[in-house]
Short mmCIF file of C-alpha atoms in Angstrom, two decimals:
data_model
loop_
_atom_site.label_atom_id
_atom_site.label_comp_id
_atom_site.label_asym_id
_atom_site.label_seq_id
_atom_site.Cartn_x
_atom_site.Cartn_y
_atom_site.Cartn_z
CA UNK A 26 -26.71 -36.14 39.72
CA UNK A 27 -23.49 -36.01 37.48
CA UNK A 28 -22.42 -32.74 36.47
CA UNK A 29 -22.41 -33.51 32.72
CA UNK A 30 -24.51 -32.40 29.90
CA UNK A 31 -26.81 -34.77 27.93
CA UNK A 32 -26.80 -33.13 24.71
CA UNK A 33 -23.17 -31.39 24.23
CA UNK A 34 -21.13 -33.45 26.68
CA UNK A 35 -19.67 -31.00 28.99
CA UNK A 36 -18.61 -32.37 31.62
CA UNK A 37 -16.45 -31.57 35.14
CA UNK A 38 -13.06 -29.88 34.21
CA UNK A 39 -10.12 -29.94 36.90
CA UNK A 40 -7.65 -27.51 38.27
CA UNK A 41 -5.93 -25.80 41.14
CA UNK A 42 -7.69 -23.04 43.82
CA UNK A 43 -4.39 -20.56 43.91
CA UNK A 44 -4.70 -18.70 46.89
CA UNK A 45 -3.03 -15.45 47.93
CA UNK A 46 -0.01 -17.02 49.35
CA UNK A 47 -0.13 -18.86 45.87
CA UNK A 48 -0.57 -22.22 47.42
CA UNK A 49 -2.41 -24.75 45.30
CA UNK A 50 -5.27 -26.76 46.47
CA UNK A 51 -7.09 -29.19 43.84
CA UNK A 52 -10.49 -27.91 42.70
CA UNK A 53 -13.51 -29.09 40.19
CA UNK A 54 -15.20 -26.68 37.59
CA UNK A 55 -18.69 -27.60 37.02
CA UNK A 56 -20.71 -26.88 34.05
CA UNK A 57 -24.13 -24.87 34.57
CA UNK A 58 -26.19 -28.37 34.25
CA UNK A 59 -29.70 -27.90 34.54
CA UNK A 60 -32.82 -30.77 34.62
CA UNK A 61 -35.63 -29.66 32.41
CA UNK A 62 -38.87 -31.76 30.92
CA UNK A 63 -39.64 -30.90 27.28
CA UNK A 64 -42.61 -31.80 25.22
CA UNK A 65 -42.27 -34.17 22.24
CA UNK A 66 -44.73 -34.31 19.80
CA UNK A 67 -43.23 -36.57 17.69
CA UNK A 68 -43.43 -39.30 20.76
CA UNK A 69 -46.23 -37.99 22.18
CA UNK A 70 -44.56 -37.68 25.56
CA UNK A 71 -42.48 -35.51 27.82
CA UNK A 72 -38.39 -36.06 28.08
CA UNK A 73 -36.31 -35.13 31.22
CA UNK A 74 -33.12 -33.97 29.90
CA UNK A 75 -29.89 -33.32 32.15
CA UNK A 76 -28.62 -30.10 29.84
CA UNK A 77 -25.90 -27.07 30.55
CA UNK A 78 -27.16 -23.45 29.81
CA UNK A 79 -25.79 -23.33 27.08
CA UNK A 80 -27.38 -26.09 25.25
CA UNK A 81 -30.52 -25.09 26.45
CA UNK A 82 -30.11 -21.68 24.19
CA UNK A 83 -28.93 -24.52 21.50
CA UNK A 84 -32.52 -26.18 22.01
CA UNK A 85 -34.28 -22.63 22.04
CA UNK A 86 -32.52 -22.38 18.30
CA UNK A 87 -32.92 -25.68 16.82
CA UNK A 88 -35.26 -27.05 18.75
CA UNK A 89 -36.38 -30.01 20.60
CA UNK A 90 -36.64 -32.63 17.81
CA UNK A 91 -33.25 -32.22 16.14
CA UNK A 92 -31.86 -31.92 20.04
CA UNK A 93 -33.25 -34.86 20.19
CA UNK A 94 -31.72 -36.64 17.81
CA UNK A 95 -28.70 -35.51 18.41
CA UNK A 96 -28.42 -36.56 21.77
CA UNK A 97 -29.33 -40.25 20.58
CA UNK A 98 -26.71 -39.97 17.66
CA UNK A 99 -24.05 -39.68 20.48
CA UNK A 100 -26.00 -43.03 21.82
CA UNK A 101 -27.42 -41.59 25.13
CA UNK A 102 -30.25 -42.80 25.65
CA UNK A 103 -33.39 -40.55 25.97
#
């Protein structure tokens, strides 16, 4: 599973691991991606969506239709 989000687009971001000596090894900070199944009643049918925790409190607040549409407005398709 990639490590993005579906509906806000977070995705991987890339720096060093500094360790006490202060050498630098490359590391990868992931986003808190999640896979959850929402109902919707528009379609009649459950979605999977790929989402970070943070969008998930986004969903919570605006809910699951205009999530929806969102996601699709940034052409991913659902």
């Amino acid at each position: 599973m990639s490590a993005h989000c579906q509906l806000t687009g977070a995705r991987p971001g890339f720096g060093n691991k500094i360790s006490h000596s202060h050498r630098r090894t490359p590391r990868r900070f992931d986003p808190n991606v999640q896979r959850k199944r929402y109902w919707l009643p528009s379609e009649g049918r459950y979605v999977r969506l790929t989402l970070g925790a943070r969008a998930i409190k986004t969903i919570d607040a605006i809910g699951i239709e205009a999530a929806v549409e969102r996601i699709r407005a940034r052409g991913v398709k659902v």
